[in-house]
Short mmCIF file of C-alpha atoms in Angstrom, two decimals:
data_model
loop_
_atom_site.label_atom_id
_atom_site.label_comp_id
_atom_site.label_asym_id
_atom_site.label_seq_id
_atom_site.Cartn_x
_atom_site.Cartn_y
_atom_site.Cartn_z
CA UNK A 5 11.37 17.49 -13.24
CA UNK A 6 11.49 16.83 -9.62
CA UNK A 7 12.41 19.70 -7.21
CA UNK A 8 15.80 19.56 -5.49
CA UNK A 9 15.29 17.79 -1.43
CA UNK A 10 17.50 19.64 1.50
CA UNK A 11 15.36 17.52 3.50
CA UNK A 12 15.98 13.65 5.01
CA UNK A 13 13.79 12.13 7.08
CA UNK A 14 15.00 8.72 8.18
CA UNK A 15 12.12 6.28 10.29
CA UNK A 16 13.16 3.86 12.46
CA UNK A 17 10.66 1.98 13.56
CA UNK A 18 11.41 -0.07 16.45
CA UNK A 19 10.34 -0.07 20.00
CA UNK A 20 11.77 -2.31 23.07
CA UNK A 21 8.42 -2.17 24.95
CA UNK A 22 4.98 -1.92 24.04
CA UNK A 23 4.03 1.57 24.30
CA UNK A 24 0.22 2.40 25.03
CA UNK A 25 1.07 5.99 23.27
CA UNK A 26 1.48 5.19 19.81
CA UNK A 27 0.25 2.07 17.38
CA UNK A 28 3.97 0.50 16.70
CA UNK A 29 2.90 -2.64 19.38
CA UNK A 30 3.44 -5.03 16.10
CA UNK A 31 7.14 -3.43 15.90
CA UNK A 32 8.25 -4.64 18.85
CA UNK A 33 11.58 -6.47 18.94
CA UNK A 34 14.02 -7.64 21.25
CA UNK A 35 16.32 -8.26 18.13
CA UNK A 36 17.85 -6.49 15.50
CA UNK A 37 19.69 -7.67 12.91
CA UNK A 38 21.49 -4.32 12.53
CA UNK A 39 23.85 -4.76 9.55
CA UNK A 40 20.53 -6.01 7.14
CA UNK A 41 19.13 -2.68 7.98
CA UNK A 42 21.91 -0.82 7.82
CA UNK A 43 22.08 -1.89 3.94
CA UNK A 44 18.45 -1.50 2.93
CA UNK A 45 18.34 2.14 4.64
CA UNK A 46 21.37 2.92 2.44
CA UNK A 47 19.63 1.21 -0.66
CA UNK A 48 16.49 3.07 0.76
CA UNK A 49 18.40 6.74 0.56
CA UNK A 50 20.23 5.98 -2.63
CA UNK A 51 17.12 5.70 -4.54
CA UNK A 52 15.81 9.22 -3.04
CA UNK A 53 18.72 10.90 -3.75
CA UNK A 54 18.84 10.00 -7.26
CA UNK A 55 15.27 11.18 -7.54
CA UNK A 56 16.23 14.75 -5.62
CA UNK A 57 19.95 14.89 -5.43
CA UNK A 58 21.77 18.20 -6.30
CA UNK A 59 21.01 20.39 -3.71
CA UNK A 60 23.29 20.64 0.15
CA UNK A 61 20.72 18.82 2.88
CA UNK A 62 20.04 21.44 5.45
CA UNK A 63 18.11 18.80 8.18
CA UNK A 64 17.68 15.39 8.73
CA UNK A 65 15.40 13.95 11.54
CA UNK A 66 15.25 10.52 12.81
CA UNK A 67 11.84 9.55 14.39
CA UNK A 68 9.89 7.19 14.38
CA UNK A 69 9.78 4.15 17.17
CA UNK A 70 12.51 4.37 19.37
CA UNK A 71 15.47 6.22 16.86
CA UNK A 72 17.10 7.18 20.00
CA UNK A 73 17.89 3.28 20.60
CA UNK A 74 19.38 3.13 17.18
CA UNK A 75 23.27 1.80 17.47
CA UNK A 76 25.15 5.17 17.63
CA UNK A 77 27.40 3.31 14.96
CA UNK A 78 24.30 2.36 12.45
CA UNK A 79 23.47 6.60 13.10
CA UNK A 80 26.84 7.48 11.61
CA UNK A 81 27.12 5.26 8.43
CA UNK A 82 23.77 6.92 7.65
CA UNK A 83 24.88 10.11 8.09
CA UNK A 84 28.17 9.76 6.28
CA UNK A 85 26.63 8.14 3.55
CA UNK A 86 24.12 11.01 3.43
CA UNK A 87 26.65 13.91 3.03
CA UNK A 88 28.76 11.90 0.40
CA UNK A 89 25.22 11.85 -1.72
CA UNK A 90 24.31 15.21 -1.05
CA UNK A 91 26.71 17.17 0.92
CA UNK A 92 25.72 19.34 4.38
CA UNK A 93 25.75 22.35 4.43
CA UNK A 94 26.81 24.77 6.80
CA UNK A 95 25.11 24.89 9.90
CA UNK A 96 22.76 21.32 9.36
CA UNK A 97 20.31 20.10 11.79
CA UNK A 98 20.45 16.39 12.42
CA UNK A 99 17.74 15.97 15.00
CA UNK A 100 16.86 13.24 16.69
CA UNK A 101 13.68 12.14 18.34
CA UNK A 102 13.74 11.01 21.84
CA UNK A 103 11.42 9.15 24.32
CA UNK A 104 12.83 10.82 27.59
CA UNK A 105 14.06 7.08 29.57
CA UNK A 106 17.15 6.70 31.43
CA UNK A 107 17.88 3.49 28.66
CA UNK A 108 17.80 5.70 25.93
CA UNK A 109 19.63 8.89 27.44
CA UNK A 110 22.83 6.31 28.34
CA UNK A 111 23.15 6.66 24.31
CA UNK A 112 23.22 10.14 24.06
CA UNK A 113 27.21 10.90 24.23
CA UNK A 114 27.24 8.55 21.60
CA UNK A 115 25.12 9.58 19.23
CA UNK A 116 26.44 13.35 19.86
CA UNK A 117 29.66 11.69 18.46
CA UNK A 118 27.85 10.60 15.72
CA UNK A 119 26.75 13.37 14.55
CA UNK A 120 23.40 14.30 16.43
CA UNK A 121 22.99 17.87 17.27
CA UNK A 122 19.72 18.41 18.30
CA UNK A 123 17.35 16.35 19.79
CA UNK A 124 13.69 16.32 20.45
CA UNK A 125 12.54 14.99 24.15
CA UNK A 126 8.48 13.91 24.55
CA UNK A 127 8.65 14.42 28.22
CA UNK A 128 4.25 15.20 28.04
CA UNK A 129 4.18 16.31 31.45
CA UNK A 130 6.10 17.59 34.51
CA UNK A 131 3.55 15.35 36.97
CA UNK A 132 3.44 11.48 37.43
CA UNK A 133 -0.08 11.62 37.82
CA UNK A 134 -0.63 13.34 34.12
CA UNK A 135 1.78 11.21 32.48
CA UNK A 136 -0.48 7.93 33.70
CA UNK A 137 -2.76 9.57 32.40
CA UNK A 138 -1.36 10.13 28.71
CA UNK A 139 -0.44 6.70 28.70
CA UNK A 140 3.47 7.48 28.89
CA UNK A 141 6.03 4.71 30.28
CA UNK A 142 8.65 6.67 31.75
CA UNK A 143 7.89 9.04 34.96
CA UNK A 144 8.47 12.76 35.87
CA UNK A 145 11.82 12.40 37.21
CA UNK A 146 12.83 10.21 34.63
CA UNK A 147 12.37 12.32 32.00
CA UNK A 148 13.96 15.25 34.01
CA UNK A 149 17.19 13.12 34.40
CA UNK A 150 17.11 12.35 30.39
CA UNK A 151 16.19 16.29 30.07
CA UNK A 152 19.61 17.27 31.55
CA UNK A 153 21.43 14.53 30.07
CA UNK A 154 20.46 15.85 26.94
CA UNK A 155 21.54 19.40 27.81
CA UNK A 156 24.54 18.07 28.36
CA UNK A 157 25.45 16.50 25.40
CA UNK A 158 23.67 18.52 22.75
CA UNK A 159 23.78 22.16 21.90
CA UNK A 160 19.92 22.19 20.48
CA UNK A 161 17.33 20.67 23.37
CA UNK A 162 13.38 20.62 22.75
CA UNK A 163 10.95 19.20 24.34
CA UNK A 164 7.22 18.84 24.60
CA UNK A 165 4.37 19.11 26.60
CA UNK A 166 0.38 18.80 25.97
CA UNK A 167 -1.93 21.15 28.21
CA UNK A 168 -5.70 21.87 28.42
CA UNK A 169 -5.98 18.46 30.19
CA UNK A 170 -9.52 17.29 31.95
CA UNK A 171 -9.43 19.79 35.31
CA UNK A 172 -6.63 21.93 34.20
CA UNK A 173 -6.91 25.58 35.81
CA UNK A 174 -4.69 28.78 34.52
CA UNK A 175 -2.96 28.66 37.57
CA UNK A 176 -2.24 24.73 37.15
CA UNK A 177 -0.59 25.49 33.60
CA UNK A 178 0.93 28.68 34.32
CA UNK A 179 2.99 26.66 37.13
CA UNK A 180 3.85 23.93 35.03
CA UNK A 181 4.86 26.05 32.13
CA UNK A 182 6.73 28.36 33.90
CA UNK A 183 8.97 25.51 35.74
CA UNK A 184 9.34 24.21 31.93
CA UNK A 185 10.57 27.85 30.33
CA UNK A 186 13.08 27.46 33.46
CA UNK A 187 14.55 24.91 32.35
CA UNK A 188 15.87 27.18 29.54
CA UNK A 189 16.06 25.08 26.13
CA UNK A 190 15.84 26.88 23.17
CA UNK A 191 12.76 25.42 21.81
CA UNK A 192 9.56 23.88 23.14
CA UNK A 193 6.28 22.48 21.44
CA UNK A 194 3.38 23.06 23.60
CA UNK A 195 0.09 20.88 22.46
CA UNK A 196 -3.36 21.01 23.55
CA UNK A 197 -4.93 17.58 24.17
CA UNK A 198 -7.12 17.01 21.36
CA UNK A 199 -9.55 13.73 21.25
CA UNK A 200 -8.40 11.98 17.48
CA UNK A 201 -11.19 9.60 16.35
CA UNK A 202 -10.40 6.04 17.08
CA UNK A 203 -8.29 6.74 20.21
CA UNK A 204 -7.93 5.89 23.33
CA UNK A 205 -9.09 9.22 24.70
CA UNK A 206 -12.26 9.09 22.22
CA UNK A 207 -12.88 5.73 23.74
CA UNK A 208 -12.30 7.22 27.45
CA UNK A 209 -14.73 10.12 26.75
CA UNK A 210 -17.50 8.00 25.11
CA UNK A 211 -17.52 5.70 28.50
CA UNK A 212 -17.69 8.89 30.36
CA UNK A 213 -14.38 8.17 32.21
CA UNK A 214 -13.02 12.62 31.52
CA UNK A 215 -14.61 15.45 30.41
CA UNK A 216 -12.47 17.72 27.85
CA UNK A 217 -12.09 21.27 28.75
CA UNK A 218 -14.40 23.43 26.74
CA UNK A 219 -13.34 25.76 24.18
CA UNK A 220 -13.62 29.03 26.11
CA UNK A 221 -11.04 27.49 28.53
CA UNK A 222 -9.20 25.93 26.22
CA UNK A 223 -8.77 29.52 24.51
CA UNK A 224 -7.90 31.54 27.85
CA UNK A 225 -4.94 28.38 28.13
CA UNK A 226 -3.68 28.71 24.91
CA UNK A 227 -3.57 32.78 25.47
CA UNK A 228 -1.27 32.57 28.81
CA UNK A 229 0.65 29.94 26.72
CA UNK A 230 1.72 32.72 23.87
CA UNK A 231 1.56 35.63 26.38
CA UNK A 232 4.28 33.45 29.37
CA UNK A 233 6.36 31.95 25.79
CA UNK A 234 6.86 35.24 24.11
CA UNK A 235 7.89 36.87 27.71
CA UNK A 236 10.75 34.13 28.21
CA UNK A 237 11.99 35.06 24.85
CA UNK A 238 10.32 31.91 22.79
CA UNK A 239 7.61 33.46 20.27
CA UNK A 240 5.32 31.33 18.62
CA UNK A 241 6.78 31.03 15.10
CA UNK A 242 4.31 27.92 14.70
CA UNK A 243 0.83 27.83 16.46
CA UNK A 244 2.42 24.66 19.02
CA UNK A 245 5.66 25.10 18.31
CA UNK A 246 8.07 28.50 20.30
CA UNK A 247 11.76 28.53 19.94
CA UNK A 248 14.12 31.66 20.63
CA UNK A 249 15.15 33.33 17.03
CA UNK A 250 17.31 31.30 15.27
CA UNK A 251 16.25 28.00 17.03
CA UNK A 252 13.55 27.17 15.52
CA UNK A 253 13.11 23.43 14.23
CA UNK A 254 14.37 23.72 10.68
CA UNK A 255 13.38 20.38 9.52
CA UNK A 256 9.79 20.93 10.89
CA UNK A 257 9.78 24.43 8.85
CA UNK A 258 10.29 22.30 5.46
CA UNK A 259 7.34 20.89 5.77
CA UNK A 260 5.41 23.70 7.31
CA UNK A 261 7.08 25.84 3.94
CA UNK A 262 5.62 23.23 1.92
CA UNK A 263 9.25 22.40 0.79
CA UNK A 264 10.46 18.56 -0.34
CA UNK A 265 11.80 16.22 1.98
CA UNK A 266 13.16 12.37 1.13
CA UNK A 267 11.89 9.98 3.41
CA UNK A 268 12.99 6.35 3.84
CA UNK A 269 12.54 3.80 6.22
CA UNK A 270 9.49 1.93 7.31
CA UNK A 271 6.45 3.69 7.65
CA UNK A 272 8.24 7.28 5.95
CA UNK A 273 6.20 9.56 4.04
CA UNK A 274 7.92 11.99 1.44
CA UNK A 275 7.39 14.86 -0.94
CA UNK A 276 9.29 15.70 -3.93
CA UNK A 277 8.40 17.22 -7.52
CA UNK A 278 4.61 17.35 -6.63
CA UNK A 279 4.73 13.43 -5.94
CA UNK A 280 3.86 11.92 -2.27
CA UNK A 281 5.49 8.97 -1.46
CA UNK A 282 4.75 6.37 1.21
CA UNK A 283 7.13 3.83 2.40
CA UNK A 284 5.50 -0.28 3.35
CA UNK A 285 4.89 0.14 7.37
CA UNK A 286 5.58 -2.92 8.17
CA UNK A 287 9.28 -3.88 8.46
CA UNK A 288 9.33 -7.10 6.95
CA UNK A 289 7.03 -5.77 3.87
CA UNK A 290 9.79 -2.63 3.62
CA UNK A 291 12.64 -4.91 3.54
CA UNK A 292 11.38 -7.25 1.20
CA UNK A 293 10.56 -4.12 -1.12
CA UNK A 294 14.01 -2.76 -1.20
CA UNK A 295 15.05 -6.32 -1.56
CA UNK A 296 13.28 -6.97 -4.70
CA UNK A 297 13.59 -2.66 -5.92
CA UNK A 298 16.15 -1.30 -4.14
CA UNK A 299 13.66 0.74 -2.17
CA UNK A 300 10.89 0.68 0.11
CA UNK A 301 7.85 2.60 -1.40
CA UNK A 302 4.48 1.05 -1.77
CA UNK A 303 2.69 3.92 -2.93
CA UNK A 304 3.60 7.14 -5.22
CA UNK A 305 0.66 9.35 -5.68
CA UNK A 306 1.06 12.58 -8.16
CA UNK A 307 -0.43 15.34 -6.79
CA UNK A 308 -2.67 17.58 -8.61
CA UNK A 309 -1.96 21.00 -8.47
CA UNK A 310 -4.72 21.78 -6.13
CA UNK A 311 -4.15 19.35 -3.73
CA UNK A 312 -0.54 20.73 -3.30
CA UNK A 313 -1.84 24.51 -3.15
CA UNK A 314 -4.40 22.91 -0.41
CA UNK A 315 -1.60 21.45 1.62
CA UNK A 316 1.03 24.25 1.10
CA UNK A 317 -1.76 26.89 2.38
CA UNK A 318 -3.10 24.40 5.40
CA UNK A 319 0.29 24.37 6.53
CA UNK A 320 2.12 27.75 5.45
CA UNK A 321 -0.66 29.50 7.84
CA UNK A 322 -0.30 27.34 10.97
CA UNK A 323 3.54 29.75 10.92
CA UNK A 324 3.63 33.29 12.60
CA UNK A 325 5.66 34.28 9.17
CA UNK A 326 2.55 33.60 7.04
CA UNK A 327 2.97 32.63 3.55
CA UNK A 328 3.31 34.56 0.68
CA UNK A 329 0.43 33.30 -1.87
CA UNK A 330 2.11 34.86 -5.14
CA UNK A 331 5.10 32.99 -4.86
CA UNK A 332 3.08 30.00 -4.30
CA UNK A 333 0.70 30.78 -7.22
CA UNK A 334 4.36 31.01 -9.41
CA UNK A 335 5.14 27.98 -8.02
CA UNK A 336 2.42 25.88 -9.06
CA UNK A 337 1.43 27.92 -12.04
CA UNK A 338 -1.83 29.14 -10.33
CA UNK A 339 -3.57 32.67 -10.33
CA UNK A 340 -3.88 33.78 -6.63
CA UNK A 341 -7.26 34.92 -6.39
CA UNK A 342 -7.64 30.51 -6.81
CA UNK A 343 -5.53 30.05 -3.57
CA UNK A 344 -7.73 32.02 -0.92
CA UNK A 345 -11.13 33.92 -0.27
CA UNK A 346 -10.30 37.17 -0.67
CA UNK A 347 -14.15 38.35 0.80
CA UNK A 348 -13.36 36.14 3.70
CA UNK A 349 -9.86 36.94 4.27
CA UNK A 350 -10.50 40.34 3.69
CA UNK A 351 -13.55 40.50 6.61
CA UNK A 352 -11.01 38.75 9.13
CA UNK A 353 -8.48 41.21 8.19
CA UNK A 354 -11.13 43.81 9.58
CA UNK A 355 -11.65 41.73 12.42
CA UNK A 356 -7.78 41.60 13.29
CA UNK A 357 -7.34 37.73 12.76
CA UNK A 358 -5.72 37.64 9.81
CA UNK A 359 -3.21 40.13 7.82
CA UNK A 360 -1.80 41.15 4.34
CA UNK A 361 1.76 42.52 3.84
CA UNK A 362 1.87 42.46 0.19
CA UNK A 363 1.62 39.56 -1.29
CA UNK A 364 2.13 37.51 1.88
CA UNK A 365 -1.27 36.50 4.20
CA UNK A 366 -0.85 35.20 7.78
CA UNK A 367 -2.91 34.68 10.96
CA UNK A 368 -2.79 37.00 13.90
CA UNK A 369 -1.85 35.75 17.53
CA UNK A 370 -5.35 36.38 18.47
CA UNK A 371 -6.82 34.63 15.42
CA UNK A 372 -4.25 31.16 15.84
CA UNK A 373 -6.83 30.25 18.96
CA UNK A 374 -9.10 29.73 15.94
CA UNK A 375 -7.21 28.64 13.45
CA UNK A 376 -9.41 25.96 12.10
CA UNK A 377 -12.05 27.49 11.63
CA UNK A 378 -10.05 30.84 9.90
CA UNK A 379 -8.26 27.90 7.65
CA UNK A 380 -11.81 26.72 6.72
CA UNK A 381 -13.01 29.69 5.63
CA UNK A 382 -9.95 31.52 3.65
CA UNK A 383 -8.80 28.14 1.66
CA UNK A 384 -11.52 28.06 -1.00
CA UNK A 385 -14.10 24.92 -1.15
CA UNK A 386 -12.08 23.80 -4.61
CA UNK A 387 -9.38 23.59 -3.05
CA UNK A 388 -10.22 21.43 -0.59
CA UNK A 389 -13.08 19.42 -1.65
CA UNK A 390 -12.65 15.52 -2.80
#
């Protein structure tokens, strides 16, 4: 039987302008017909919740394209229509994801009204120069402007930054990051840049145009970046993510905790009862599905039992709190010496990069700067083989 979602992710998948930062070019629209989306998103979350219905929602996030351009009105049906399905309870986080542009910020006292209560800002950078360089549209003071418009409106604020760019010094981060911890939000998620395959930066570095910092610097950056966060009072409870206790992002903890989430909309991934589900990306394909099923998937994939062990460990040790492998060995009716190495996680143990308490297992500061490679070698080969 399927497990119980607290969990709603809602994808909106619009932008105004084409944005050199993501791939949603081909969703580009200067019109909306607003009230035919507002029905198939409500078709869209009907059919999740009678799949995982029963159980209070504790977070919804709206990402995506440009959510924060969504009609505060359109952002308020959804969420009513979510709490009469599932009910809220006390204390939900409805986040919502924001590029940080003076258009978008103008909407912010409305969607606060709407029910918003947290939102997420990609500012990228403090620096016009940097953001060029990522590709990003709006500029330093921009995003500064929509930074304190947000603080203004919301009582959750995050924001992002990426660091360990081509030429970046200690002394260049430490600045930056210590202007962004005065800014005082409760929560930031600090990235290092990381050439993807097939991107623009792979492209960039191929044609010789940047070199990426090596991994010893990369390592002494992500150090000061723990050592300056946990000083302000914003620990590292994920290895990007550091948020004073009791702020940290509770829908990006369910899937870190390997717990279910619904998500509809174009483009939305979801987990519930062991069964991944992926919405059609493309809008008009995910509106003619709903049209024709009353909902937008185009895939649902079981998952065998060691493909969910795989995924709950891969992301239960990127958290400071570790994860506790008997429970998950309950969970998916597994014996625990399956789930990890125990000659491999025992030798990090020795080595201080991992630990034990019991029956939970979890990384060490020092061992999170090499995280892969510890995730590699503690999640057996059977687990993670195709």
């Amino acid at each position: 039987a399927p497990r119980m979602s607290r969990a709603l992710y809602i994808h909106w998948p619009f932008c105004l302008a084409k944005c050199p930062y993501c791939d949603f070019n081909s969703h580009v629209r200067e019109r909306v017909d607003h009230p035919a989306w507002e029905a198939a998103l409500l078709a869209d979350m009907r059919h999740e919740h009678a799949l995982a219905g029963g159980q209070r929602l504790e977070s919804i996030f709206f990402g995506g394209g440009t959510p924060s351009l969504m009609p505060p009105a359109l952002v308020a049906r959804l969420l009513d229509e979510a709490e009469k399905l599932w009910g809220f309870a006390e204390g939900i986080e409805i986040t919502l994801e924001g590029n940080p542009s003076s258009v978008e910020a103008a909407n912010y006292a409305e969607l606060a009204l709407a029910g918003i209560n947290r939102v997420s800002l990609g500012l990228q950078a403090l620096d016009n120069e940097t953001l060029r360089f990522l590709g990003r549209l709006h500029d330093a003071a921009e995003g500064l402007a929509a930074l304190e418009v947000a603080q203004r409106q919301f009582d959750r604020v995050s924001f992002d930054l990426i660091y360990a760019r081509p030429g970046q010094t200690l002394a260049m981060w430490e600045a930056e990051l210590a202007r962004a911890l005065g800014f005082g939000t409760g929560h930031l998620s600090l990235y290092q840049l990381t050439i993807e395959p097939g991107t623009r930066f792979e492209t960039m570095v191929r044609k010789h145009e940047f070199e990426p910092l090596g991994d010893d610097a990369c390592a002494d950056l992500y150090d000061l970046t723990a050592r300056m966060t946990a000083q302000a009072g914003l620990p590292a409870y994920e290895i990007s993510n550091h948020a004073r206790p009791g702020e940290e992002s509770r829908h990006n903890l369910t899937y870190w905790r390997y717990r279910d989430y619904c998500g509809i909309g174009p483009g939305a991934h979801g987990r519930r009862g062991g069964v991944a589900t992926v919405r059609h990306r493309k809008p008009e394909n995910w509106l003619a599905g709903v049209a024709a099923s009353g909902h937008g998937i185009s895939e649902e994939q079981v998952l065998a039992t060691r493909d969910q062990a795989a995924e709950a460990l891969l992301m239960g040790l990127r958290l400071s709190e570790g994860i506790d492998i008997e429970a998950l060995g309950d969970r998916l009716a597994m014996p625990t010496h399956l789930l990890v190495n125990e000659d491999k996680l025992s030798f990090f143990d020795n080595l201080g990069l991992t630990w034990r308490r019991g029956p939970v297992i979890g990384v060490t500061p020092r061992g999170m700067g090499l995280l892969d490679g510890l995730l590699g070698a503690i999640v057996p080969e059977a687990l993670v083989a195709p």
